[in-house]
XYZ file of C-alpha atoms in Angstrom:
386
model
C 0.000 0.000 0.000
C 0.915 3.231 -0.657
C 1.837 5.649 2.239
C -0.658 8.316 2.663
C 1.638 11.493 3.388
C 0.127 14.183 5.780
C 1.126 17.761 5.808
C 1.223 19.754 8.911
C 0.294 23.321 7.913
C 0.653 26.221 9.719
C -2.130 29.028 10.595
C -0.434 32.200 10.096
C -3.128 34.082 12.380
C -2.648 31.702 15.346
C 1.543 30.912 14.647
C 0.711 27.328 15.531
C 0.381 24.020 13.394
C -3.199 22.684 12.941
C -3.901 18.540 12.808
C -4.455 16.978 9.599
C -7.680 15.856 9.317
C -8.140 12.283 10.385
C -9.036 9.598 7.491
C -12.221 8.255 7.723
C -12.801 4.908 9.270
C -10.144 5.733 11.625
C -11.752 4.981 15.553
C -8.484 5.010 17.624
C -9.081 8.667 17.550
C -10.812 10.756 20.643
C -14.378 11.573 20.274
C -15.545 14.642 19.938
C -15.431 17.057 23.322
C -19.270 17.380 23.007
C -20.040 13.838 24.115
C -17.457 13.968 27.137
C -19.408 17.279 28.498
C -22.573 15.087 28.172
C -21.161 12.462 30.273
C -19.398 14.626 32.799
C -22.922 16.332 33.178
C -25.119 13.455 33.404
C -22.597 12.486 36.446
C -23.296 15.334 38.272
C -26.760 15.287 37.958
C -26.488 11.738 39.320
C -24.594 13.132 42.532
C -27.042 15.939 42.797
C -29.961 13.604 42.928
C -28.380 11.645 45.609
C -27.261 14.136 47.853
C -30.870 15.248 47.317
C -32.314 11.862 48.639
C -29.945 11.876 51.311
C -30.095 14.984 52.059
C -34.379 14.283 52.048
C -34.016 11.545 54.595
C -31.532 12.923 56.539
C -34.381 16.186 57.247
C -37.491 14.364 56.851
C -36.055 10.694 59.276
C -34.875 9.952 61.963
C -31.996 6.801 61.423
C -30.728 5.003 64.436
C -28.197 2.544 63.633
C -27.123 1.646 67.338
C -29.892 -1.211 67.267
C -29.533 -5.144 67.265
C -32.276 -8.167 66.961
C -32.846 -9.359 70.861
C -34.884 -12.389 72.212
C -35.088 -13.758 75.649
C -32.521 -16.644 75.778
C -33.422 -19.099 78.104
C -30.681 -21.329 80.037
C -31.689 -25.019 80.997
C -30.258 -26.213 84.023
C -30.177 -29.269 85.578
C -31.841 -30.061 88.731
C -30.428 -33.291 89.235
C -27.130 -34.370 88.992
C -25.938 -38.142 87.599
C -24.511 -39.578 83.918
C -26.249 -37.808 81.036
C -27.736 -40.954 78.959
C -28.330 -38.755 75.670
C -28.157 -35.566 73.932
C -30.632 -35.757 70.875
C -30.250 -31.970 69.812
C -27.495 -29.343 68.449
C -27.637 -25.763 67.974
C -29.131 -24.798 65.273
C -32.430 -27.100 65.817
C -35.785 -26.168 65.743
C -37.784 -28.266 67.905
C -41.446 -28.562 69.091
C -42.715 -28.474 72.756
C -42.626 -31.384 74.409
C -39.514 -32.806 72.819
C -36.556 -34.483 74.955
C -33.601 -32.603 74.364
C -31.450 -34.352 77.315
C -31.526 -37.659 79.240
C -29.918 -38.334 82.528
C -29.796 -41.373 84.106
C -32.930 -42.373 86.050
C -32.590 -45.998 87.194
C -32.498 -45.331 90.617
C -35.072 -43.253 90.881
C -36.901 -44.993 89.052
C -36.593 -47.892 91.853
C -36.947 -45.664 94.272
C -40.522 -45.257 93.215
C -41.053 -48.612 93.297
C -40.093 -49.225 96.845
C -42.050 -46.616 97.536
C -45.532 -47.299 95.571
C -44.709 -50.763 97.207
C -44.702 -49.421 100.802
C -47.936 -47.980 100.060
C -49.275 -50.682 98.824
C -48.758 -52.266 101.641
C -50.170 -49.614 103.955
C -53.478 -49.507 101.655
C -53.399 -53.586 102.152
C -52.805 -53.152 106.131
C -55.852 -50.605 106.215
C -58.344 -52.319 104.470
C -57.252 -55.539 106.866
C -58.109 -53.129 109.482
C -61.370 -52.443 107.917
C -62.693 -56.026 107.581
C -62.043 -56.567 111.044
C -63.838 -53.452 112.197
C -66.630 -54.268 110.343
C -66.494 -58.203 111.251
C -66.618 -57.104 115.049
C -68.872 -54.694 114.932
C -70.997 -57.085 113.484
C -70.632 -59.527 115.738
C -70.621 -57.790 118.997
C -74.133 -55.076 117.762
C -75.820 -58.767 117.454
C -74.632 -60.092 120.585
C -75.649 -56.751 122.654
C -78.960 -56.685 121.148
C -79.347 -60.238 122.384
C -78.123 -59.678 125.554
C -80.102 -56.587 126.190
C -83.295 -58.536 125.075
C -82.458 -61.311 127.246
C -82.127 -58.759 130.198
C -85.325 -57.422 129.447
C -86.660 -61.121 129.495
C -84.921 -61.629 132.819
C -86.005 -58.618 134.112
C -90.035 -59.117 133.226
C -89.137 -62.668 134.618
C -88.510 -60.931 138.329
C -91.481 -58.815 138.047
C -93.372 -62.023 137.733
C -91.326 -63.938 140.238
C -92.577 -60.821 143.125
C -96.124 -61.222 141.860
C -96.222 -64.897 142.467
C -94.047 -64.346 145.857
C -96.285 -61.645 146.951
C -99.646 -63.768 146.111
C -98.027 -66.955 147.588
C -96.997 -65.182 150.803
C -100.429 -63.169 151.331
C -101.643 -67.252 150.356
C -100.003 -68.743 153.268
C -100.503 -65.960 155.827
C -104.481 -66.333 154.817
C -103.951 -69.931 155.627
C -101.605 -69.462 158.322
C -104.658 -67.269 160.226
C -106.824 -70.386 159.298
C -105.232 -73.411 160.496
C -104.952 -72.347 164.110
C -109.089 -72.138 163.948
C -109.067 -75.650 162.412
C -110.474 -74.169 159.550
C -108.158 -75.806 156.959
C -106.220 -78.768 157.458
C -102.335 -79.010 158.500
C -101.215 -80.176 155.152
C -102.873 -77.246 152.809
C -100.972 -74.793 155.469
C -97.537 -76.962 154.884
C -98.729 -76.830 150.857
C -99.357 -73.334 151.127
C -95.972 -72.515 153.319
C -94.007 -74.677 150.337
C -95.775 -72.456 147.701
C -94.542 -69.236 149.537
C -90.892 -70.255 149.815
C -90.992 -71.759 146.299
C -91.872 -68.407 144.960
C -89.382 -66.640 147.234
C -86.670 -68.804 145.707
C -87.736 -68.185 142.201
C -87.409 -64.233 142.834
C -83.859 -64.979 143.837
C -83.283 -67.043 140.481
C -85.085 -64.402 138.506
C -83.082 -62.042 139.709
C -79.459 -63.767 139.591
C -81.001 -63.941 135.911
C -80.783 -60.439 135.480
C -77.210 -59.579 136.695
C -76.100 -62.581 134.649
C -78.261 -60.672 131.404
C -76.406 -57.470 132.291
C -72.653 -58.971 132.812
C -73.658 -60.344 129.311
C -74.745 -57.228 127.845
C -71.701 -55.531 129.583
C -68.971 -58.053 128.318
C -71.017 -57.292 124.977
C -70.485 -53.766 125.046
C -66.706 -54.118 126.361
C -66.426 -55.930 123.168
C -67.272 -53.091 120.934
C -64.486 -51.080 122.584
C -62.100 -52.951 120.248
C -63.648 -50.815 117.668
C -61.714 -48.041 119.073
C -58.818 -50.010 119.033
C -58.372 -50.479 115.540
C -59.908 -47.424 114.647
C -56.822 -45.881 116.316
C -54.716 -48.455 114.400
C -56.006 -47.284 111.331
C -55.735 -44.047 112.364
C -52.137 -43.772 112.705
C -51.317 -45.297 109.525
C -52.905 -41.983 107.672
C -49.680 -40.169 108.597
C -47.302 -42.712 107.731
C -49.309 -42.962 104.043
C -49.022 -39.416 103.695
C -45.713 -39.208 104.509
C -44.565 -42.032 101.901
C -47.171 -40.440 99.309
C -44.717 -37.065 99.555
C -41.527 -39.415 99.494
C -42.977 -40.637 96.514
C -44.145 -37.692 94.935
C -40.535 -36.368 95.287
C -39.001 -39.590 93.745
C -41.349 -38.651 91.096
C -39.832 -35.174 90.462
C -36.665 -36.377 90.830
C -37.556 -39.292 87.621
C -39.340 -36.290 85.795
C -36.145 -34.183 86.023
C -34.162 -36.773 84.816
C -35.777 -35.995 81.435
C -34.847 -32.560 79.938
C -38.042 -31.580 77.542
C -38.667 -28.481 75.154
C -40.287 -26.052 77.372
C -42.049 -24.215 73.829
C -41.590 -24.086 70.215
C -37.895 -22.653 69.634
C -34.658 -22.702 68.095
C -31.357 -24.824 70.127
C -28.866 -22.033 70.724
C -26.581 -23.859 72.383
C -25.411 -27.257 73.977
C -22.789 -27.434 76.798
C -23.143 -31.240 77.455
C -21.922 -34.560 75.938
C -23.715 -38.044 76.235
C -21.648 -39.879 79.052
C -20.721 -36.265 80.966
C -21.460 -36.253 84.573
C -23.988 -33.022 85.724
C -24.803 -31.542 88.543
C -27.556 -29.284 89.896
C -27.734 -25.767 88.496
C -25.352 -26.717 86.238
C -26.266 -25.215 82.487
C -27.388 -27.763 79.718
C -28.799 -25.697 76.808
C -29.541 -22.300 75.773
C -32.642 -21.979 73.512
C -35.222 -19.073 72.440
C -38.623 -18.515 70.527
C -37.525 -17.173 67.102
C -41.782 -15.820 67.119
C -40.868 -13.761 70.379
C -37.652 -11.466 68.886
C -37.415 -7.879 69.338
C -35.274 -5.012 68.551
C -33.635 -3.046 70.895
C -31.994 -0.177 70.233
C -30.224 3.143 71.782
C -31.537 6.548 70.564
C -30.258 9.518 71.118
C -31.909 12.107 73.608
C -32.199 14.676 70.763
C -34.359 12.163 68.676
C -36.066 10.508 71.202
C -39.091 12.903 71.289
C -39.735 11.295 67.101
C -40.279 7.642 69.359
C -43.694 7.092 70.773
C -45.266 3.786 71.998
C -47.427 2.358 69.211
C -45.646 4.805 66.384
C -44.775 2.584 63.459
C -41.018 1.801 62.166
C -39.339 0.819 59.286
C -36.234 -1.755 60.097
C -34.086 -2.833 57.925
C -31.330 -5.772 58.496
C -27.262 -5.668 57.750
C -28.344 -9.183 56.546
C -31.251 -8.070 54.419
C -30.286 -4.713 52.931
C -32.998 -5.112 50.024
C -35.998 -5.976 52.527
C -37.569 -3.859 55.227
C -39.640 -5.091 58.249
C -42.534 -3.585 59.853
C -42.488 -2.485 63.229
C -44.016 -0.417 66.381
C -42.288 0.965 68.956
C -43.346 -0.805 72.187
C -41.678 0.878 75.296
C -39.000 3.724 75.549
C -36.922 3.208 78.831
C -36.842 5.522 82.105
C -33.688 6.284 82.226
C -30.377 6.951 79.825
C -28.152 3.839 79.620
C -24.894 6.037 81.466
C -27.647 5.384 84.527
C -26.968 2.178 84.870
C -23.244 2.111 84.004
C -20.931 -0.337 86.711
C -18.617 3.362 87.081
C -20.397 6.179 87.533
C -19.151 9.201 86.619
C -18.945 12.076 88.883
C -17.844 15.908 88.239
C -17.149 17.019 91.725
C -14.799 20.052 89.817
C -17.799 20.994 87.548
C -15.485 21.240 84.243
C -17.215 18.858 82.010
C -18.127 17.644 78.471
C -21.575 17.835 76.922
C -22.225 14.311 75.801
C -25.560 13.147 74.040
C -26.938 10.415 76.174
C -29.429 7.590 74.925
C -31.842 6.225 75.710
C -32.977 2.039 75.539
C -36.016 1.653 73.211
C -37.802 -1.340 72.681
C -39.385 -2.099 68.843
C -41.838 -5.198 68.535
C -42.035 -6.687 65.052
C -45.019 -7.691 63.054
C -43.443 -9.510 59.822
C -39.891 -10.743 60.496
C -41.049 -14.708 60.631
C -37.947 -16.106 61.618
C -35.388 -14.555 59.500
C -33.810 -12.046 62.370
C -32.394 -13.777 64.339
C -30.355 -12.237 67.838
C -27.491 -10.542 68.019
C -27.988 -9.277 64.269
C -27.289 -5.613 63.500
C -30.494 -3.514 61.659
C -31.415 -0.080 61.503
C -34.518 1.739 62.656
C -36.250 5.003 60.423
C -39.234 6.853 61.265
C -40.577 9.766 60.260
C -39.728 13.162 61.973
């Protein structure tokens, strides 16, 4: 090809050389300086409408960033110590109610129950004993004092009858007595007569002997039925050695329950300190666990902004883990007190040189749509409107 040849002419108004033209086709050339205004324009526009949304927010929101998900992590002791038999969750599970999360070993509790529900077994046995022979006596010695009080009733309309056939016999004789000395009745119906008299004296004595023997029956009779009392008092004092072994058992029963570490609610496994074949003791911590349905957001705002917080006021929240999605939320409670309150060193001024510093304040947001993506400990910001 040939060489195309360029010329470099010179402007004799401007005393400088003017570029040759460029060739068409030729793109390794710059653009022309139109376009690059365009470009550096549209950029600043770009920056202008940014600084204009920030600069928006920044006077129409308030933005606290010192806020983190929180929950109420729960620590499950044991009360109980022995040999843990099983660990059948890690963290990171999310478990139901009711679920066993830890065994501990449980056989001797287990037969301490059993000596116990035997022991009252055998009081229950020993008291209905007692009962049968309450009500077998009782039995027994009602019928024989009714008996013996009818029979003394017998006896005694016996001696009533005895002194009416004394008393006629006797008035009998004395008639005849007054008789025989006129020779009125003959000596042998006087002797008959006299023999009648004694005869019913005699019987009198018998009734009567009748009668004390009816009432030391009735008596002996009655004495019986004191044995009532007797094992009345027997079975009384067994009540307080049944309720005594009814506690011991109860307790054994605690102690067997314990031995079995459950889900107390529906929630996630934080953490688990234990091992299958570690020995625990009581108090010692197991498992740390929360509702993921029960988080919260706490955060610290700043005394200047905390008039923009009111209970029920609605928030937007949005997560260092979730920068595209927002959460709905309310504010539910705005502390007392500023968090240097509570602070382990105060901080006095006894000179009274000191530093203006903007104190905060601990505000508590509830949350109406997280499900269980936040989880605690998380970082998120909180925006309301001013």
């Amino acid at each position: 090809m040939a060489a195309i040849e360029t010329i470099e002419t010179t402007n004799p108004l401007e005393g400088r050389a003017t570029p040759p033209a460029a060739p068409p086709g030729d793109e390794s050339l710059p653009r022309s300086p139109r376009w690059r205004r365009f470009a550096l324009l549209a950029a600043g526009l770009a920056v202008l409408v940014a600084a204009g949304v920030w600069l928006y927010g920044q006077l129409t929101h308030v933005v606290v960033d010192d806020a983190r998900v929180a929950a109420d992590i729960i620590a499950v002791s044991s009360r109980v110590a022995g040999r843990v038999t099983a660990v059948n969750v890690i963290a990171g599970d999310s478990t139901r109610a009711g679920a066993v999360l830890v065994g501990i070993d449980d056989r001797e509790s287990a037969l301490l129950v059993r000596e116990l529900g035997a022991r009252l077994d055998g009081i229950t046995t020993r008291r209905a004993e007692l009962q049968a022979r309450m009500a077998l006596i009782d039995g027994q010695t009602a019928s024989e004092a009714k008996a013996e009080s009818a029979r003394l009733a017998g006896a005694r309309a016996n001696v009533m009858t005895a002194i009416a056939e004394r008393d006629f016999a006797i008035s009998d004789f004395d008639r005849l007595a007054s008789l025989v000395n006129a020779r009125a009745v003959s000596r042998q119906d006087w002797e008959r007569a006299r023999t009648a008299a004694e005869a019913a004296r005699q019987k009198v004595v018998s009734a009567r002997s009748e009668v004390a023997t009816a009432e030391a029956q009735l008596l002996r009779a009655q004495e019986g039925r004191k044995e009532l009392v007797v094992l009345q008092r027997q079975a009384a004092s067994l009540v307080p050695e049944q309720q005594q072994l009814t506690a011991q058992r109860d307790r054994a029963l605690i102690d067997l329950r314990d031995r079995t570490i459950v889900m107390p609610f529906d929630g996630l496994i934080d953490q688990v300190f234990v091992r299958a074949g570690e020995y625990v003791t009581p108090g010692q911590r197991l498992l740390m666990l929360h509702d993921p349905k029960r988080v919260r957001i706490e955060a610290n705002v700043k005394e200047t902004d905390i008039r923009h917080f009111r209970p029920g006021q609605r928030v937007e929240i949005t997560a260092d883990a979730y920068p595209e999605q927002a959460f709905d939320g309310t504010v539910e409670r705005v502390g007392g007190a500023a968090t240097s309150e509570f602070a382990l060193l105060p901080n006095p001024n006894p000179s009274g040189n000191f530093t203006k510093i903007t104190q905060r304040l601990p505000v508590r947001f509830a949350l109406t749509d997280a499900g269980e993506l936040l989880r605690p400990g998380m970082m998120v910001e909180v925006s309301t409107r001013k």
